[in-house]
mmCIF file of C-alpha atoms and ligand atoms in Angstrom:
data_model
loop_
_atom_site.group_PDB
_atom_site.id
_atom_site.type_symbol
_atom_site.label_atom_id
_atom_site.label_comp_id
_atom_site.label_asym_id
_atom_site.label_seq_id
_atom_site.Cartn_x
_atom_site.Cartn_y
_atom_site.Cartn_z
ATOM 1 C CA UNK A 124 1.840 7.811 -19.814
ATOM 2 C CA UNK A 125 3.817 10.035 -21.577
ATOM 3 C CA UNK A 126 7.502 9.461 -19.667
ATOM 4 C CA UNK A 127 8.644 8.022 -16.644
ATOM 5 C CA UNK A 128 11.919 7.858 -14.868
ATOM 6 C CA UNK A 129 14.392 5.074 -15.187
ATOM 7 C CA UNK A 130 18.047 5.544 -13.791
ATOM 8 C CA UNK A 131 18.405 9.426 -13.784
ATOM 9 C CA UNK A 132 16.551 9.859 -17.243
ATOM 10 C CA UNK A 133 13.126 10.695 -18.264
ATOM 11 C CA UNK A 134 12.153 8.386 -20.907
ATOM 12 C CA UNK A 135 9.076 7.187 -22.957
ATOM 13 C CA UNK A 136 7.435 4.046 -21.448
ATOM 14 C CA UNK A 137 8.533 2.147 -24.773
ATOM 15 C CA UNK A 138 12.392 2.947 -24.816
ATOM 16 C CA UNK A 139 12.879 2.275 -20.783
ATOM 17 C CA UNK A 140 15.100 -0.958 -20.922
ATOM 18 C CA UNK A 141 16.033 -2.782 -18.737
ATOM 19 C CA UNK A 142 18.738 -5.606 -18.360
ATOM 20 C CA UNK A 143 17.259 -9.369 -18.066
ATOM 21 C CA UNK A 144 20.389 -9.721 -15.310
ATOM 22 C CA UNK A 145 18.611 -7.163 -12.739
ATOM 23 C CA UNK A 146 18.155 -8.693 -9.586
ATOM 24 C CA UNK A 147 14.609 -7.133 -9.377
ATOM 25 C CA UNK A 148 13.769 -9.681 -12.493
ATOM 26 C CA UNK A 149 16.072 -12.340 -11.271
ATOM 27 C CA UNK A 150 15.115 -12.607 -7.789
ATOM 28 C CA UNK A 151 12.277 -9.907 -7.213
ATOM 29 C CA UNK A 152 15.562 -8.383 -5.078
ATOM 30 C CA UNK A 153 13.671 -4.749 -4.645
ATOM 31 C CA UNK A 154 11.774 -2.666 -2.729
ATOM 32 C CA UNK A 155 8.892 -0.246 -3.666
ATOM 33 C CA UNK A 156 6.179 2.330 -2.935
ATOM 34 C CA UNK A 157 3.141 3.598 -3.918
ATOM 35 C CA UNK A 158 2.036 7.391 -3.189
ATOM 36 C CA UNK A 159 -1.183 8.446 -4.017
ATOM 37 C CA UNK A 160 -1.130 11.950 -5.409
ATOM 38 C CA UNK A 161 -4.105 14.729 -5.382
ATOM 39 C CA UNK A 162 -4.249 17.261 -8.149
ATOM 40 C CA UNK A 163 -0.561 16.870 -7.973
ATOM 41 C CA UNK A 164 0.421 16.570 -4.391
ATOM 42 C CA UNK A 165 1.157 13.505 -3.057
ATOM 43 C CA UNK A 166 0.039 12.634 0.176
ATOM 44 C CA UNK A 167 2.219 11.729 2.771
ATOM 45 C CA UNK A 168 5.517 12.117 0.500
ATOM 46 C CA UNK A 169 7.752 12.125 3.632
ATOM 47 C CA UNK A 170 6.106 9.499 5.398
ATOM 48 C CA UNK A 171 6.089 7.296 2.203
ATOM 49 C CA UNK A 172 10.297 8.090 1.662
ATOM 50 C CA UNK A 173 10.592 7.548 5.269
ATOM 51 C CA UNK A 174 8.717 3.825 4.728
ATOM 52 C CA UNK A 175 11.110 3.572 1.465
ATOM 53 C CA UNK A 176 14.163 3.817 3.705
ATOM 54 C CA UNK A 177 13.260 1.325 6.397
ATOM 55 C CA UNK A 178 12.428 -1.022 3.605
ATOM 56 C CA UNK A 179 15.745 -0.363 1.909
ATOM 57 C CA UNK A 180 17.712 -1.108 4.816
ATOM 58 C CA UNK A 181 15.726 -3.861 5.247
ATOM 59 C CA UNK A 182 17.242 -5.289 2.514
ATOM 60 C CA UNK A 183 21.011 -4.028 2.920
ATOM 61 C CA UNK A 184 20.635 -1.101 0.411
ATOM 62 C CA UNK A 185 21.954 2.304 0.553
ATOM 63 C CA UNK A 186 18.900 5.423 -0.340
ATOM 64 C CA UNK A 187 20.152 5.870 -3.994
ATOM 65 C CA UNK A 188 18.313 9.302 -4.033
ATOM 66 C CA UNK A 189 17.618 12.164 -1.548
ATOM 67 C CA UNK A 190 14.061 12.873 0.126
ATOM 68 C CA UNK A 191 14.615 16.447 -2.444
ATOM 69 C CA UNK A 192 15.806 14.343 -6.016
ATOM 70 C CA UNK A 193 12.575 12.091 -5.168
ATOM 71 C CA UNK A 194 10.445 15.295 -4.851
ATOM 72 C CA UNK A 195 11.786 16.909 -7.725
ATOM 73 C CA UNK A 196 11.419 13.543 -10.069
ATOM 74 C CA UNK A 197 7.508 13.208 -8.388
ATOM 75 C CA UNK A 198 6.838 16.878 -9.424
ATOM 76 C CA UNK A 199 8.183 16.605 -13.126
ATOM 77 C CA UNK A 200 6.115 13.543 -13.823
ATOM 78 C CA UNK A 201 2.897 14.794 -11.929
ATOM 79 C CA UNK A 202 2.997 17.341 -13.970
ATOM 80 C CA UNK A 203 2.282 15.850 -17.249
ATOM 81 C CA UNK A 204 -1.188 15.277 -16.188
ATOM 82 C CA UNK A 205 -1.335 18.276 -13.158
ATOM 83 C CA UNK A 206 -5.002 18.242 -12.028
ATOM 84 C CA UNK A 207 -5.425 14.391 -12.213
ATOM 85 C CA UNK A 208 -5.380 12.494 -9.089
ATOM 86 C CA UNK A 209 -2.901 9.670 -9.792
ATOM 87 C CA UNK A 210 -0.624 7.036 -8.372
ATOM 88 C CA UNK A 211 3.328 7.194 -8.176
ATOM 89 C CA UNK A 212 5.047 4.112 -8.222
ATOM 90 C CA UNK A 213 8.515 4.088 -7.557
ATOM 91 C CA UNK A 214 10.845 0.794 -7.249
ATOM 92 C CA UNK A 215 14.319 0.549 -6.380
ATOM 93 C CA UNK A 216 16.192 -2.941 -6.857
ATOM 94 C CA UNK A 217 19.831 -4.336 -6.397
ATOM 95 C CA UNK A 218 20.311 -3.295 -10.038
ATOM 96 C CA UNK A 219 22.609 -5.091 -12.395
ATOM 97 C CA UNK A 220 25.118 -8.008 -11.647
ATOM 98 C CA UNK A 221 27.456 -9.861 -14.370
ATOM 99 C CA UNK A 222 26.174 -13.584 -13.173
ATOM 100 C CA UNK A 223 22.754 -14.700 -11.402
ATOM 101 C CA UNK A 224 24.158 -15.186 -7.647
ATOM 102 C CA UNK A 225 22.480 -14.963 -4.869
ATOM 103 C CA UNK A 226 25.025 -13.315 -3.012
ATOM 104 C CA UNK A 227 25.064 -8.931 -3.024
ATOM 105 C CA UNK A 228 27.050 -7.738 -5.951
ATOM 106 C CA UNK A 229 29.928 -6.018 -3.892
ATOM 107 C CA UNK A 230 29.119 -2.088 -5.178
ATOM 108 C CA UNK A 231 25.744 -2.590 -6.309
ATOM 109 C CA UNK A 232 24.509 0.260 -8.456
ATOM 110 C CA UNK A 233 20.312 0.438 -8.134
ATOM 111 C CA UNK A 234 18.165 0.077 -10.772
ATOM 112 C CA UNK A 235 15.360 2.999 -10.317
ATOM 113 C CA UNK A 236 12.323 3.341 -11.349
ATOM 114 C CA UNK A 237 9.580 5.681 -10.866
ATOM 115 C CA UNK A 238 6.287 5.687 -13.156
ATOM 116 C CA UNK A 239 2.585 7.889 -12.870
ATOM 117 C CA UNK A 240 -0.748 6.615 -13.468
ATOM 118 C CA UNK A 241 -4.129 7.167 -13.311
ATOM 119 C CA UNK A 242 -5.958 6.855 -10.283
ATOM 120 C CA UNK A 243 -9.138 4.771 -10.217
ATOM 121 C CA UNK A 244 -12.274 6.536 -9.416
ATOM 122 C CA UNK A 245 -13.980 4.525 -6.542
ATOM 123 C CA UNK A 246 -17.227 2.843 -7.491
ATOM 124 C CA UNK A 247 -19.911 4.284 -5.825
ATOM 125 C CA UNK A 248 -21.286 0.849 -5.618
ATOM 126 C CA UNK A 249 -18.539 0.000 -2.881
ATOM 127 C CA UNK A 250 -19.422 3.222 -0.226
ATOM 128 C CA UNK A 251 -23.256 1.983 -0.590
ATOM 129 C CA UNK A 252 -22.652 -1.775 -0.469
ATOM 130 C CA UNK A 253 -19.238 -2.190 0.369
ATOM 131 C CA UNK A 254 -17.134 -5.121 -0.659
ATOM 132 C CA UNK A 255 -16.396 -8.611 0.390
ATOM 133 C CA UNK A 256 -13.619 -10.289 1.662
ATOM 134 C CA UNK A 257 -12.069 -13.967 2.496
ATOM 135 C CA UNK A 258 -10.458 -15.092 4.663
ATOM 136 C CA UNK A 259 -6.791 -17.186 3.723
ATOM 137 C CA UNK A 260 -3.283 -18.977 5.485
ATOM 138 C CA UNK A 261 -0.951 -15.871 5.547
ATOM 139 C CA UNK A 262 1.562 -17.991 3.183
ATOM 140 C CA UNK A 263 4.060 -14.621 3.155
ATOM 141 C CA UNK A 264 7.591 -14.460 4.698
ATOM 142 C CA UNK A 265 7.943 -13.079 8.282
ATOM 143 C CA UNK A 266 9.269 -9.322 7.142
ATOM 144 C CA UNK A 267 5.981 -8.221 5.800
ATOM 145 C CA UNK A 268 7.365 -4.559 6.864
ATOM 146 C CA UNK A 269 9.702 -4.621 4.617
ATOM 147 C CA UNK A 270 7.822 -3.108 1.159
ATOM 148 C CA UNK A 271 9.708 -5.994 -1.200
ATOM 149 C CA UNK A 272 8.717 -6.580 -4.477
ATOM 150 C CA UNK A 273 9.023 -10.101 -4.282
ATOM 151 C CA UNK A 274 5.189 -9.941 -4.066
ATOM 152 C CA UNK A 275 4.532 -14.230 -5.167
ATOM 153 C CA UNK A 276 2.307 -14.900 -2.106
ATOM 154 C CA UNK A 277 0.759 -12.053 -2.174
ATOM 155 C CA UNK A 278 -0.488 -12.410 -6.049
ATOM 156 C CA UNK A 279 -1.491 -16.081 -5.317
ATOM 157 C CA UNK A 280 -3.500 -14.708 -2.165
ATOM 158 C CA UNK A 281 -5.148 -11.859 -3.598
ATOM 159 C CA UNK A 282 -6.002 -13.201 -7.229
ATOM 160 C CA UNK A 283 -7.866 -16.839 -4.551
ATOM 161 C CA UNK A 284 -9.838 -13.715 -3.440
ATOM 162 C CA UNK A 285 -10.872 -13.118 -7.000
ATOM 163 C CA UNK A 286 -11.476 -16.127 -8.076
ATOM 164 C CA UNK A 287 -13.829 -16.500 -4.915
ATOM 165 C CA UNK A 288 -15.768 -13.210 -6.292
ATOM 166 C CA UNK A 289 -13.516 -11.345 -3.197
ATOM 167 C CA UNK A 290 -12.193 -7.785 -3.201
ATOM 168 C CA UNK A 291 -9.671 -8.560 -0.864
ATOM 169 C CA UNK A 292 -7.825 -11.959 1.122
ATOM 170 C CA UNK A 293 -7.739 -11.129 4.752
ATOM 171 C CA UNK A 294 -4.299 -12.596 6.317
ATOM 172 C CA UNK A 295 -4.597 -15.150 9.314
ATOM 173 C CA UNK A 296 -1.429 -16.322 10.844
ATOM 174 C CA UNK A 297 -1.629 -18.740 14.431
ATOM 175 C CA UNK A 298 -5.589 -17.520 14.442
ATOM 176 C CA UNK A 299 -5.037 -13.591 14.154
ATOM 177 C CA UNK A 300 -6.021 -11.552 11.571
ATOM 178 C CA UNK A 301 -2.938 -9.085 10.170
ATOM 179 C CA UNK A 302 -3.604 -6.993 7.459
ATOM 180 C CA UNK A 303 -5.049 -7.869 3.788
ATOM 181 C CA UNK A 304 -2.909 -8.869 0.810
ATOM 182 C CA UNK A 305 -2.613 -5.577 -0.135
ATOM 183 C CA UNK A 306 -4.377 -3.144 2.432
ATOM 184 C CA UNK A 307 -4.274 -2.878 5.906
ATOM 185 C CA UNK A 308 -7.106 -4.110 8.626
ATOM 186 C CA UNK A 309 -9.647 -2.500 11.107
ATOM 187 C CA UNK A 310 -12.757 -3.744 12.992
ATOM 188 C CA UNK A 311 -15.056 -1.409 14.983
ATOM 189 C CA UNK A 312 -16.526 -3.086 17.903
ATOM 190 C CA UNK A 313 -18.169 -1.637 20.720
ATOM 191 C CA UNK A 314 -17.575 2.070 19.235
ATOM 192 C CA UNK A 315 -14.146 1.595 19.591
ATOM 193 C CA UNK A 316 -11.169 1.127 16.509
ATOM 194 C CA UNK A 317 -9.112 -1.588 16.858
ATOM 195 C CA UNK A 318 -6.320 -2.535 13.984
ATOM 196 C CA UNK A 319 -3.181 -4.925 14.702
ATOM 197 C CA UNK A 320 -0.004 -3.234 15.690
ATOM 198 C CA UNK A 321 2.704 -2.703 13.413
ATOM 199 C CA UNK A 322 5.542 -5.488 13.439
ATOM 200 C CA UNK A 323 7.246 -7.701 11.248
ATOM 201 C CA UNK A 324 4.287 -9.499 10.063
ATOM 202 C CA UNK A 325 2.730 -6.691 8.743
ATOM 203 C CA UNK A 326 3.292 -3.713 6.211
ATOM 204 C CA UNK A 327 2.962 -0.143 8.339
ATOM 205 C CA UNK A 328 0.751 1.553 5.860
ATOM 206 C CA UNK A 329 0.786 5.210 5.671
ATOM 207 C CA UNK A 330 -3.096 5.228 4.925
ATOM 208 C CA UNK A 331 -3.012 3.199 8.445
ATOM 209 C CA UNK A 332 -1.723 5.888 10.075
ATOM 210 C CA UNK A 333 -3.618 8.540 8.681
ATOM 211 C CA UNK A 334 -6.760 6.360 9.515
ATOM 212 C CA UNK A 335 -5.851 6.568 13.167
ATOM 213 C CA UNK A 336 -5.266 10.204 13.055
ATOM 214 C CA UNK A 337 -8.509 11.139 11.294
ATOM 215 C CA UNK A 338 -10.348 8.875 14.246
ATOM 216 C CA UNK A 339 -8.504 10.445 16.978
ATOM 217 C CA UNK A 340 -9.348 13.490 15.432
ATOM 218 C CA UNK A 341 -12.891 12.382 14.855
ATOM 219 C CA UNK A 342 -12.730 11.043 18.974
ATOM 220 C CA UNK A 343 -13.331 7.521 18.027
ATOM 221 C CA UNK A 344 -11.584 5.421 20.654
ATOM 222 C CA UNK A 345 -8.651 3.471 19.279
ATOM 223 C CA UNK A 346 -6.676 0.227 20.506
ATOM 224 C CA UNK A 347 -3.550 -0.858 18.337
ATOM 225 C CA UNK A 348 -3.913 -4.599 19.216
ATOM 226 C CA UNK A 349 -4.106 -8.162 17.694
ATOM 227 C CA UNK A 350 -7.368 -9.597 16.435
ATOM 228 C CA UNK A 351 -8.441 -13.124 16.220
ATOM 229 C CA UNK A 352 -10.187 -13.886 13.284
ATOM 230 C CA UNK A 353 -12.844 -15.194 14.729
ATOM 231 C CA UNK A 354 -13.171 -11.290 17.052
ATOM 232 C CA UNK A 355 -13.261 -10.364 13.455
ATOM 233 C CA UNK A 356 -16.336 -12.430 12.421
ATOM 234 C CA UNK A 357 -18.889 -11.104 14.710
ATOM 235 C CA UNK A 358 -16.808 -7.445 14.793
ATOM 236 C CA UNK A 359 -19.766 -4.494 14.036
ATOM 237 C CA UNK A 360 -17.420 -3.332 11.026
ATOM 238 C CA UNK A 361 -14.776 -4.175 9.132
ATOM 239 C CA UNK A 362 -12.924 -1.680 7.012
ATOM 240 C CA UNK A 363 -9.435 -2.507 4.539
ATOM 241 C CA UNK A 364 -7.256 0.783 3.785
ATOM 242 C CA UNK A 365 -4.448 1.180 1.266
ATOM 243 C CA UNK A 366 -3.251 4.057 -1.007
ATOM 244 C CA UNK A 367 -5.021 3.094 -3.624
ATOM 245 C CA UNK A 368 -8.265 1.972 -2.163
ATOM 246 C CA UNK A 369 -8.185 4.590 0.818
ATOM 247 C CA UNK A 370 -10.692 2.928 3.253
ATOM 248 C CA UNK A 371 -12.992 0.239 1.950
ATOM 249 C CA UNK A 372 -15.625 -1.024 4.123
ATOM 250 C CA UNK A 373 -15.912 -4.719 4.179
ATOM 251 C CA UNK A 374 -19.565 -6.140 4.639
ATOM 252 C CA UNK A 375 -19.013 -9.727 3.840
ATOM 253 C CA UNK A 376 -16.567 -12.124 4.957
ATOM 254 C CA UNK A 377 -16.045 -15.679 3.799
ATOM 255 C CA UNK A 378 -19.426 -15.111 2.498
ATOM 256 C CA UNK A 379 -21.188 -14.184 5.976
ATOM 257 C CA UNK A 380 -22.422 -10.200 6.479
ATOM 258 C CA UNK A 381 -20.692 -8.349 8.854
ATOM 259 C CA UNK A 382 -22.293 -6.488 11.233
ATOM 260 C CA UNK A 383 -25.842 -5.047 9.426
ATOM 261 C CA UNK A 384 -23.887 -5.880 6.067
ATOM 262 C CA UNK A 385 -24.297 -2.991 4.716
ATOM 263 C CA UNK A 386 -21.493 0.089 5.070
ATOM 264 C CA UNK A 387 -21.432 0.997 8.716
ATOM 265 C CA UNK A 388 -21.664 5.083 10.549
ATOM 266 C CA UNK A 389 -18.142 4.649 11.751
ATOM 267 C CA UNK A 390 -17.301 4.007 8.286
ATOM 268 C CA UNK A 391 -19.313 6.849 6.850
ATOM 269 C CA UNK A 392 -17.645 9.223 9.296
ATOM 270 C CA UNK A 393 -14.082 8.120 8.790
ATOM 271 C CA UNK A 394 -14.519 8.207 4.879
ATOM 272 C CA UNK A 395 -15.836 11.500 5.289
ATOM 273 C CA UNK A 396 -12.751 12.921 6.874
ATOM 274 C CA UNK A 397 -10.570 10.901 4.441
ATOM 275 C CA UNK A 398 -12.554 12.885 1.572
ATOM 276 C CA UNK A 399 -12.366 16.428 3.695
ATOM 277 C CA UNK A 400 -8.371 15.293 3.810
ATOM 278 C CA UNK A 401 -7.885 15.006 -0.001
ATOM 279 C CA UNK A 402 -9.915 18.065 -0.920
ATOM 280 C CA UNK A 403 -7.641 19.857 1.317
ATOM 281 C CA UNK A 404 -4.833 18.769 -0.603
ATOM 282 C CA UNK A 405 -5.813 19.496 -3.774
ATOM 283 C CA UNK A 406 -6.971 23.183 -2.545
ATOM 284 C CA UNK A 407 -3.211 23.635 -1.252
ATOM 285 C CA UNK A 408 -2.427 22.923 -4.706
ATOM 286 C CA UNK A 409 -4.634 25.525 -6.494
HETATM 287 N N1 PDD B 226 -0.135 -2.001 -1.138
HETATM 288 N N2 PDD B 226 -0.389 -4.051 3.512
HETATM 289 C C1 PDD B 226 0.072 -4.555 2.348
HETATM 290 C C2 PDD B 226 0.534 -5.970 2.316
HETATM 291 C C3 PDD B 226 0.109 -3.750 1.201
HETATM 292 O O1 PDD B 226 0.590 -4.239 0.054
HETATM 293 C C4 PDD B 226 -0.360 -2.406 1.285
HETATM 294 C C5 PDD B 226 -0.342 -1.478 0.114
HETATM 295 C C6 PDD B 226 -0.826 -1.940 2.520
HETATM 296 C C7 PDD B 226 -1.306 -0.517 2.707
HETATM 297 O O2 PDD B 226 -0.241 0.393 2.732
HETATM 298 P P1 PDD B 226 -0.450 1.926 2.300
HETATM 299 O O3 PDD B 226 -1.583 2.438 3.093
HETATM 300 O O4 PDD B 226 0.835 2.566 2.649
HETATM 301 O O5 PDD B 226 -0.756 1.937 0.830
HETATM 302 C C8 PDD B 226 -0.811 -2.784 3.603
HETATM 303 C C9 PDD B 226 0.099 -1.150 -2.291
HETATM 304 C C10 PDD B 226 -0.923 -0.107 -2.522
HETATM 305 C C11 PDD B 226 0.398 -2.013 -3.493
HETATM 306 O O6 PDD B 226 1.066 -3.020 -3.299
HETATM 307 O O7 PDD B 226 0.007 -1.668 -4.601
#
C-alpha cells in the first residue's frame, strides 16, 4: 500500500498516526465498511454509503463526508493499483477526546480512515469442495445492524471456527440461525432460497441483497424468513456471502455434509451470475 487516507490527508501507511485517546482504540466507539472494488469500481458504492449512514446514526454520529468526497477519496486510492480487484476499508470513529469517558465528547470531531488492499483470489478448492462451517451461541450485542467496530465477539466466534478447522461460525440465537460471524446466511431447500430477514440481530449485507437480486433474476424462488438451525441441518444447501468472500458454499456443518456435500447446482448458478456481475463491472471500467 502505497497511501491511504487519514483525516483529509493522503499519507504513507507508516506516518498515519493516530492518538492513543481515540475512542475507536479506547472503546472500539466506530463504525466501518468494506467495499469490494473491480478493476477499480467498487460495487455497490451507494448502497455501501447508504449502510455507512444507518450505522452512523446508529451510533449518534453525524456523516463526516459526502456520498461525492467518499467517491473522490475511493477513486484516488484505487487508482494506485487501477486494474487490481481490491478491498476498501473505510472506518469512521468518535475521534479524539481529552479524558477516557464514556460519555460523547460534546462536538466530536471523527477520526477517518480509509485504506486499499488486495483482494484475495478465491481458492478454487472452495467452488469444487466448498467449505465447512460450525455452528456457535450468537454471544454479540442485539444491534448487529449497526456495522460497529467493536468486533470482540465476533473475533472470539470466528477465530473457535478456526481452531475447529471451520471457515466460518454460523450464529444461533433462541434456536435460529442469523447470519455468520462475518458473512451473511442462505439455505436452498425444496428449490426455493430462503435467508433470515434483516433486523437488529443481523448485519444487512449488500452482497445479501445482490444475492437475492441475481436469484430473482435467475427465477429461483425466494422467502426472507427465519431458520432454525436444525431446518438448516438437513437444508439441500447452504451458502455464506460477504464482500470479501462473495458466496461460499458451505458443505459441512458441525462436521456433518450438507446436502450431497459437495457444492450444490443452485450454488453453481448463483456464483455464475455473481461472476457475469463482476466482469460487467470491470468492462464498464475499460
Ligand atoms: N463483514 N454479517 C456480518 C456480521 C459481517 O461482518 C459481514 C461482512 C456480513 C456481510 O456483509 P457484506 O455483504 O455487506 O460484506 C454479514 C465484512 C466483510 C468484514 O467485517 O470484514
Amino acid at each position: 500500500m502505497k497511501e491511504l487516507y487519514l483525516n483529509g490527508a493522503f499519507v504513507a501507511p507508516e506516518e498515519a498516526m493516530i492518538s492513543v485517546m481515540d475512542r475507536g482504540f479506547l472503546f472500539g466507539d466506530g463504525v466501518y465498511e468494506v467495499i469490494p472494488a473491480y478493476a477499480g469500481r467498487p460495487l455497490r458504492e451507494l448502497e455501501h454509503l447508504q449502510r455507512l449512514e444507518n450505522s452512523l446514526r446508529g451510533i449518534g454520529l453525524e456523516p463526516p463526508l459526502s456520498a461525492s468526497a467518499w467517491s473522490a477519496i475511493f477513486q484516488r486510492l484505487l487508482s494506485a493499483t487501477p486494474t487490481a480487484d481490491q478491498a476498501l476499508y473505510l472506518q469512521v470513529t468518535r475521534g479524539v477526546a481529552p479524558t477516557r469517558d464514556h460519555r460523547f465528547p460534546r462536538s466530536p470531531v471523527p477520526t477517518v480512515l480509509v485504506m486499499a488492499k488486495p483482494m484475495k483470489v478465491r481458492d478454487p478448492v472452495i467452488a469444487e469442495r466448498g467449505v465447512a462451517a460450525v455452528t456457535r451461541d450468537d454471544i454479540r450485542w442485539l444491534r448487529c445492524d449497526i456495522k460497529a467496530t467493536a468486533l470482540l465477539a465476533a473475533v472470539l466466534l470466528r477465530q473457535s471456527a478456526e481452531e475447529a478447522g471451520a471457515e466460518e461460525a454460523i450464529l444461533v440465537r433462541d434456536g435460529m440461525a442469523l447470519e455468520g460471524s462475518t458473512s451473511n446466511l442462505f439455505m436452498i431447500r425444496d428449490g426455493g432460497l430462503i435467508t433470515p430477514p434483516k433486523g437488529p440481530l443481523l448485519l444487512a449485507g449488500i452482497t445479501r441483497d445482490l444475492v437475492l437480486e441475481l436469484a430473482a433474476v435467475a427465477q429461483i424462488p425466494i422467502a426472507e424468513r427465519a431458520i432454525a438451525v436444525e431446518e438448516l441441518r438437513t437444508a439441500d444447501e447452504v451458502w455464506i456471502s460477504s464482500s470479501t468472500r462473495e458466496v461460499m458454499p458451505v458443505t459441512r456443518l458441525d462436521g456433518v455434509s450438507v446436502g450431497s456435500g459437495h457444492p450444490g447446482p443452485l450454488w453453481q448458478r448463483i456464483d455464475a451470475c455473481y461472476q457475469d456481475f463482476k466482469a460487467d463491472l470491470r468492462r464498464a471500467a475499460a
